JSON list of N, CA and C in Angstrom, two decimals:
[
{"chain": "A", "resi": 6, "resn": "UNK", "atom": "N", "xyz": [-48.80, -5.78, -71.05]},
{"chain": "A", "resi": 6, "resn": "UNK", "atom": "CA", "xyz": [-48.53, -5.84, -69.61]},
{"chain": "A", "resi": 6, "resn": "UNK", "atom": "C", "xyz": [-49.84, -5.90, -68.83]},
{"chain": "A", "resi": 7, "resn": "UNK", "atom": "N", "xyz": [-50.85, -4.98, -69.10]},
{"chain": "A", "resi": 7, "resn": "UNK", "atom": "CA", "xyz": [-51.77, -4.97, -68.74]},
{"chain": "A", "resi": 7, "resn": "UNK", "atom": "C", "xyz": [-52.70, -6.19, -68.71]},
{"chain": "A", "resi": 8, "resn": "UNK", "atom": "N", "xyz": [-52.51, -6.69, -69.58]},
{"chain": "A", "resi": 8, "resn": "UNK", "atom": "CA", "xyz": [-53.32, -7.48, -70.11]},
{"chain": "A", "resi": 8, "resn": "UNK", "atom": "C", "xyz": [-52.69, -9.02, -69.29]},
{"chain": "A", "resi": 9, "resn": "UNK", "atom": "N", "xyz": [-51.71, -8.85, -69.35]},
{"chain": "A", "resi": 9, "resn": "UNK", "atom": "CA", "xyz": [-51.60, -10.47, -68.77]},
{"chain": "A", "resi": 9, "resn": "UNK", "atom": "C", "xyz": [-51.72, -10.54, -66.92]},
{"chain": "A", "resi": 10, "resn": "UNK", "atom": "N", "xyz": [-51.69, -8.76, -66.28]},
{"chain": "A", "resi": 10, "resn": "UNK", "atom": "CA", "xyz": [-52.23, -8.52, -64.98]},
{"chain": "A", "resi": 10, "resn": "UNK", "atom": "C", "xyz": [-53.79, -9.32, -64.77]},
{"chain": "A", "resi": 11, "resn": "UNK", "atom": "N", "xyz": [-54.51, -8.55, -66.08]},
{"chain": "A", "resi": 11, "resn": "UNK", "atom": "CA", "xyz": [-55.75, -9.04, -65.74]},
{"chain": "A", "resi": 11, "resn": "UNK", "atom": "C", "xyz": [-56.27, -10.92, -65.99]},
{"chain": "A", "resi": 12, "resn": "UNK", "atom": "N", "xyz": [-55.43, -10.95, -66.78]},
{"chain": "A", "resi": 12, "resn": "UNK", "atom": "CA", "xyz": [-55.49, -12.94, -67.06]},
{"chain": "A", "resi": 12, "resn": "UNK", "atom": "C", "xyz": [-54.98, -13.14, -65.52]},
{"chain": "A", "resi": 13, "resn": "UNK", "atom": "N", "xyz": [-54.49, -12.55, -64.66]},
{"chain": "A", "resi": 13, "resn": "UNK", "atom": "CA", "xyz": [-53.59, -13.72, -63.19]},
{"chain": "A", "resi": 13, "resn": "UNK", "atom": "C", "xyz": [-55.32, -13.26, -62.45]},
{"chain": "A", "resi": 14, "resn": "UNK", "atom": "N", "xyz": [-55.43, -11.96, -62.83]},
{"chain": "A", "resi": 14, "resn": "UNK", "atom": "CA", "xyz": [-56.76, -11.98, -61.82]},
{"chain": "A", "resi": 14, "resn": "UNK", "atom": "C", "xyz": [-58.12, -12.91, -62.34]},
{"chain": "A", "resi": 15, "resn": "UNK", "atom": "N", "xyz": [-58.36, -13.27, -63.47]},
{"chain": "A", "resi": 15, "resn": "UNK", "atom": "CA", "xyz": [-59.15, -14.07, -64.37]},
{"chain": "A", "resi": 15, "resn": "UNK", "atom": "C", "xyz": [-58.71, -15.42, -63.33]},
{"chain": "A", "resi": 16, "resn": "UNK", "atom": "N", "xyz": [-57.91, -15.70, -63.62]},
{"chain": "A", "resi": 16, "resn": "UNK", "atom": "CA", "xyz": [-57.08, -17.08, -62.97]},
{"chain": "A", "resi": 16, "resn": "UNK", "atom": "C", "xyz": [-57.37, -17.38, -61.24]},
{"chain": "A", "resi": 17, "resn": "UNK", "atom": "N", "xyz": [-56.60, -16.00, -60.43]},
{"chain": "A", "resi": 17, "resn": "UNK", "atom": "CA", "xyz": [-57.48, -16.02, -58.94]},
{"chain": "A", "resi": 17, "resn": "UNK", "atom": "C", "xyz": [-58.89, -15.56, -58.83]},
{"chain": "A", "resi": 18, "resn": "UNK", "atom": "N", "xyz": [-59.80, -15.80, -59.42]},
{"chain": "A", "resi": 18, "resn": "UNK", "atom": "CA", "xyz": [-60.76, -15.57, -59.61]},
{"chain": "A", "resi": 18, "resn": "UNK", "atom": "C", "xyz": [-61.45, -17.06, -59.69]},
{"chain": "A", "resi": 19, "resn": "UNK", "atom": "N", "xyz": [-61.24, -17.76, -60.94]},
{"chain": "A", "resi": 19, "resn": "UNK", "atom": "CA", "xyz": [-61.61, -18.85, -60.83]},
{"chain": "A", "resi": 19, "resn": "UNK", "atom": "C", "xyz": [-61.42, -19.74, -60.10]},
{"chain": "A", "resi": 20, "resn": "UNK", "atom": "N", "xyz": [-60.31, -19.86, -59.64]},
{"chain": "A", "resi": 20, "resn": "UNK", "atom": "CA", "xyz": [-59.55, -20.88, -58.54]},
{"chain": "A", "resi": 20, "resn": "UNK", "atom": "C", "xyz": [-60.35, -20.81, -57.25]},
{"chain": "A", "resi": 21, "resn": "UNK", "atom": "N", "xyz": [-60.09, -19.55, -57.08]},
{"chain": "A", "resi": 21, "resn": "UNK", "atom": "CA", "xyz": [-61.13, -18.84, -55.92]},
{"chain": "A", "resi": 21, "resn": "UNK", "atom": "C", "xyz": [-62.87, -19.17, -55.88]},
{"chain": "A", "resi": 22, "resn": "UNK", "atom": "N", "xyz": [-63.45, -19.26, -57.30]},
{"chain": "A", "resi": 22, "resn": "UNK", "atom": "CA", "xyz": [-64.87, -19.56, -57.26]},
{"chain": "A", "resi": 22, "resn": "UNK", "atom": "C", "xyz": [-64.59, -21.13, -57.18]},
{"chain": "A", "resi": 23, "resn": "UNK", "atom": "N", "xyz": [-63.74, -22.00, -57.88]},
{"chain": "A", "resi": 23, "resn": "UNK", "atom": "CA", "xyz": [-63.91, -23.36, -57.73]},
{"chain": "A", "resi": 23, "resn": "UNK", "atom": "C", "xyz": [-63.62, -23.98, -56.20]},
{"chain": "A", "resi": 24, "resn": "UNK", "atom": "N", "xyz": [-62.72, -23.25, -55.52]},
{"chain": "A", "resi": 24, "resn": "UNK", "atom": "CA", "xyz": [-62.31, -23.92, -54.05]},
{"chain": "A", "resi": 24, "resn": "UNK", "atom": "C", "xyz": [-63.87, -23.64, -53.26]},
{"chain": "A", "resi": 25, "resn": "UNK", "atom": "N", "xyz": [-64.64, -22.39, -53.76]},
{"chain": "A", "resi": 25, "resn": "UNK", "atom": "CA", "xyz": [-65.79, -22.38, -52.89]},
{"chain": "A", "resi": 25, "resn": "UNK", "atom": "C", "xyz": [-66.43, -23.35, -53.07]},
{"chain": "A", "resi": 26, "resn": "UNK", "atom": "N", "xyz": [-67.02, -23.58, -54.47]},
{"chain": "A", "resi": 26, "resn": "UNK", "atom": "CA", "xyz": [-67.72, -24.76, -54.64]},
{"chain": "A", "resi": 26, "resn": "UNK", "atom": "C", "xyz": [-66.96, -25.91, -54.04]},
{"chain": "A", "resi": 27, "resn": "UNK", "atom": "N", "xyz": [-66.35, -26.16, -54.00]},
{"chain": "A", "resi": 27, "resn": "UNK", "atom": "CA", "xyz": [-65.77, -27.86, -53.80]},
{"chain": "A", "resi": 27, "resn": "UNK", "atom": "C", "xyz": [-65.55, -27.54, -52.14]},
{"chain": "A", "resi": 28, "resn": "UNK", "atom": "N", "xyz": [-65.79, -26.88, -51.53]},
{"chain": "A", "resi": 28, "resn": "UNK", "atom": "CA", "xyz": [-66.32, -26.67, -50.17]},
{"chain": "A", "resi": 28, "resn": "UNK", "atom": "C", "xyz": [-67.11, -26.53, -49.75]},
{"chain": "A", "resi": 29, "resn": "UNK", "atom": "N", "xyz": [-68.00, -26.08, -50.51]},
{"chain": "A", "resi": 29, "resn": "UNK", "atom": "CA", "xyz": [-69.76, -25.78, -50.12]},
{"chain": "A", "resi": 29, "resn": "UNK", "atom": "C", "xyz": [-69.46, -27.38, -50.37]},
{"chain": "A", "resi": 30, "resn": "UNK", "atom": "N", "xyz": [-69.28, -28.11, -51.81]},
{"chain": "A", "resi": 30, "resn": "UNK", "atom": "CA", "xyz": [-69.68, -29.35, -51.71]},
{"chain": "A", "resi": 30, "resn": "UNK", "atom": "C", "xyz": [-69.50, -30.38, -50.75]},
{"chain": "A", "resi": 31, "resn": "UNK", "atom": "N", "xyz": [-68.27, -30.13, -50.13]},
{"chain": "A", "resi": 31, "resn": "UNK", "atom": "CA", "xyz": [-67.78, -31.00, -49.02]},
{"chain": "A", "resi": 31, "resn": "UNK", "atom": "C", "xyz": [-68.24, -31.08, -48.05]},
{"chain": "A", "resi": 32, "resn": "UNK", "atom": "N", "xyz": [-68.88, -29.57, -47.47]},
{"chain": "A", "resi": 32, "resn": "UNK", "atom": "CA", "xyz": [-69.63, -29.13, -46.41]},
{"chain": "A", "resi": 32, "resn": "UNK", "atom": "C", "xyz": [-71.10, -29.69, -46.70]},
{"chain": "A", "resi": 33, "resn": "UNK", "atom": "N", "xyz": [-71.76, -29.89, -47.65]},
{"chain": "A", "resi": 33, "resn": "UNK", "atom": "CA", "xyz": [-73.31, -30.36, -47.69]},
{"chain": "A", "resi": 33, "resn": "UNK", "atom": "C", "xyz": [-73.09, -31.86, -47.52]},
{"chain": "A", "resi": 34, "resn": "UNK", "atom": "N", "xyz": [-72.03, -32.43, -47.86]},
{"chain": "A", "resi": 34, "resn": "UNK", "atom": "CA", "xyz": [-71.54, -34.15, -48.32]},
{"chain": "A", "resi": 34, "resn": "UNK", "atom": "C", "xyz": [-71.56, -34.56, -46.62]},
{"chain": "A", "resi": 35, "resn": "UNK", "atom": "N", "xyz": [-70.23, -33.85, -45.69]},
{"chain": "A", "resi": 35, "resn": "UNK", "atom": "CA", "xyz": [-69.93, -34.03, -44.12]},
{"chain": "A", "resi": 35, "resn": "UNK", "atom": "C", "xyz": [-71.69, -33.75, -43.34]},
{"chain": "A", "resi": 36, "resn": "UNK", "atom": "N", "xyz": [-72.62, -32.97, -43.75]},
{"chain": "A", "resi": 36, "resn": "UNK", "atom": "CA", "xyz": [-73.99, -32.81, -43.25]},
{"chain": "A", "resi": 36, "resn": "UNK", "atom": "C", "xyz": [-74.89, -33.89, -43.37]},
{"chain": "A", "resi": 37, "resn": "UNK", "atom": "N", "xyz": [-74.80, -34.25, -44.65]},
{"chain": "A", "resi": 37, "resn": "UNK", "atom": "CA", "xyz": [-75.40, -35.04, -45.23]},
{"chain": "A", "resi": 37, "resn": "UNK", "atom": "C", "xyz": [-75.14, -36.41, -44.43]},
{"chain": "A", "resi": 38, "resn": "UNK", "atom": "N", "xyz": [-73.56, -37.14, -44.54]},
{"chain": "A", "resi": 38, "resn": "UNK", "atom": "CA", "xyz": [-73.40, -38.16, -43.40]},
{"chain": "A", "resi": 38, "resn": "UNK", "atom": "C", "xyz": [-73.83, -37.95, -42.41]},
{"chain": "A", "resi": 39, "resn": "UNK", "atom": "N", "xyz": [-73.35, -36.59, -41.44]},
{"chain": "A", "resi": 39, "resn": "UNK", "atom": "CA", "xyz": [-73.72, -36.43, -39.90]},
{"chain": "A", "resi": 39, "resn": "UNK", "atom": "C", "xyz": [-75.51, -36.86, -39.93]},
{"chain": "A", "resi": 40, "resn": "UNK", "atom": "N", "xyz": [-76.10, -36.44, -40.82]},
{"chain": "A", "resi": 40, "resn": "UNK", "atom": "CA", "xyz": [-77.70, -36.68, -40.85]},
{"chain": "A", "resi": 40, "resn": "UNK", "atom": "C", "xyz": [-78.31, -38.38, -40.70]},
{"chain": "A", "resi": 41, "resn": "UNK", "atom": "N", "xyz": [-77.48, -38.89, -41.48]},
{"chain": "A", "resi": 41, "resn": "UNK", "atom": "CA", "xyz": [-77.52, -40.50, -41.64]},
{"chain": "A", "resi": 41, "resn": "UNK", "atom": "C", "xyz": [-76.85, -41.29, -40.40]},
{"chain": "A", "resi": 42, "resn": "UNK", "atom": "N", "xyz": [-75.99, -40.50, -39.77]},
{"chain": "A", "resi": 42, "resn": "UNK", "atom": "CA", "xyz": [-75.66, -41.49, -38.83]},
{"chain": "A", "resi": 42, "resn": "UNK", "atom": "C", "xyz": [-76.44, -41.24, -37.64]},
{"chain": "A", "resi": 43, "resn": "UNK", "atom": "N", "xyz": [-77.30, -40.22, -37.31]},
{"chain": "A", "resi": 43, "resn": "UNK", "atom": "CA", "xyz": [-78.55, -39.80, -36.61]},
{"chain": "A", "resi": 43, "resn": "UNK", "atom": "C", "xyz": [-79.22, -40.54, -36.30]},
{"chain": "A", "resi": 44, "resn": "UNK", "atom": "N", "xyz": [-79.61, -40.66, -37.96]},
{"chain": "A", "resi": 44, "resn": "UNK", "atom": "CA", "xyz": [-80.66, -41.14, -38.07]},
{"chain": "A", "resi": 44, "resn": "UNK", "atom": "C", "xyz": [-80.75, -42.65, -37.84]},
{"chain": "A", "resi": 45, "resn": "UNK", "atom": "N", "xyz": [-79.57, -43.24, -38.07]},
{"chain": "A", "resi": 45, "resn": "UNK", "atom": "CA", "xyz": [-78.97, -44.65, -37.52]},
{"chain": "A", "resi": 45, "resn": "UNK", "atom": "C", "xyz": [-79.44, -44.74, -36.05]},
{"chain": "A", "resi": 46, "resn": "UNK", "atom": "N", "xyz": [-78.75, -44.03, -35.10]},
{"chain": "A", "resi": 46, "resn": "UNK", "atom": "CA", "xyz": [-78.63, -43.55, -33.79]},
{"chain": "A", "resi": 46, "resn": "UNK", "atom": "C", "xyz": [-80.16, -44.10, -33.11]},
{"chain": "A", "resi": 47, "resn": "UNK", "atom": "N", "xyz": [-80.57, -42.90, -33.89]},
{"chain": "A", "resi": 47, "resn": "UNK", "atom": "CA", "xyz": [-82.35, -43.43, -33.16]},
{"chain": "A", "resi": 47, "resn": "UNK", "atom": "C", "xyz": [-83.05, -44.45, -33.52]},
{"chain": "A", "resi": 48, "resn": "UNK", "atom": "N", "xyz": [-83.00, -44.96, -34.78]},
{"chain": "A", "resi": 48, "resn": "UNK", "atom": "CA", "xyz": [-83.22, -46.19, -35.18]},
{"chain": "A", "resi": 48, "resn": "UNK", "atom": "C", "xyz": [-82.88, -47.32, -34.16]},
{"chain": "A", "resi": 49, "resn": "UNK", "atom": "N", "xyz": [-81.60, -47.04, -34.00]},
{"chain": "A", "resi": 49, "resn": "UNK", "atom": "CA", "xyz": [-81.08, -48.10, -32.61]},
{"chain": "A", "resi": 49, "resn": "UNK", "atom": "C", "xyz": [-81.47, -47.99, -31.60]},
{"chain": "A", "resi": 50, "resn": "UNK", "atom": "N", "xyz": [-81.67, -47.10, -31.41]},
{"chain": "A", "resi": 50, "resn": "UNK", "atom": "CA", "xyz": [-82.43, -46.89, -29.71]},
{"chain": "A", "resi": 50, "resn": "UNK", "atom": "C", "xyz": [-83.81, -46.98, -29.83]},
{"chain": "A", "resi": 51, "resn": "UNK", "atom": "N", "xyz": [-84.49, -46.97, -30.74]},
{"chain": "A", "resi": 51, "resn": "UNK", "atom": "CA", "xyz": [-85.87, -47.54, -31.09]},
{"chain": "A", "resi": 51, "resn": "UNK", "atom": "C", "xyz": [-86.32, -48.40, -30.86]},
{"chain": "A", "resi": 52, "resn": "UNK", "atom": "N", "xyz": [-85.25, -49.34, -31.24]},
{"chain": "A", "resi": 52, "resn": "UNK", "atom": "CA", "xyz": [-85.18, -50.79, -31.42]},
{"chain": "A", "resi": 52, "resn": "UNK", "atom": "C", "xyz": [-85.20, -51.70, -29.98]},
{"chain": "A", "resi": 53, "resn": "UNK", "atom": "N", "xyz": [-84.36, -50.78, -29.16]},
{"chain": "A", "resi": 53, "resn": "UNK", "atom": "CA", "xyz": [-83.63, -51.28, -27.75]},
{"chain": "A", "resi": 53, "resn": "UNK", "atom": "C", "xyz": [-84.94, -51.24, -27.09]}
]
């Protein structure tokens, strides 16, 4: 009994560390564009 308590917490545990990562990742990915289209931005108005 015990034992398969601690496998569901093993389980929300990982789920829980993988959704962070794949949000940190999403969150550096959405920065990463916002940075490039900036940098577009002034490029264009450089230009003008």
């Amino acid at each position: 009994m015990s034992s398969s308590l601690h496998g569901n917490d093993d389980s929300v545990d990982v789920i829980r560390r993988w959704r962070c990562l794949t949000e940190c990742g999403n969150y550096k990915k959405q920065r990463r564009q916002q940075q490039q289209q900036q940098q577009q931005q002034l490029q264009q108005q450089s230009k003008q």
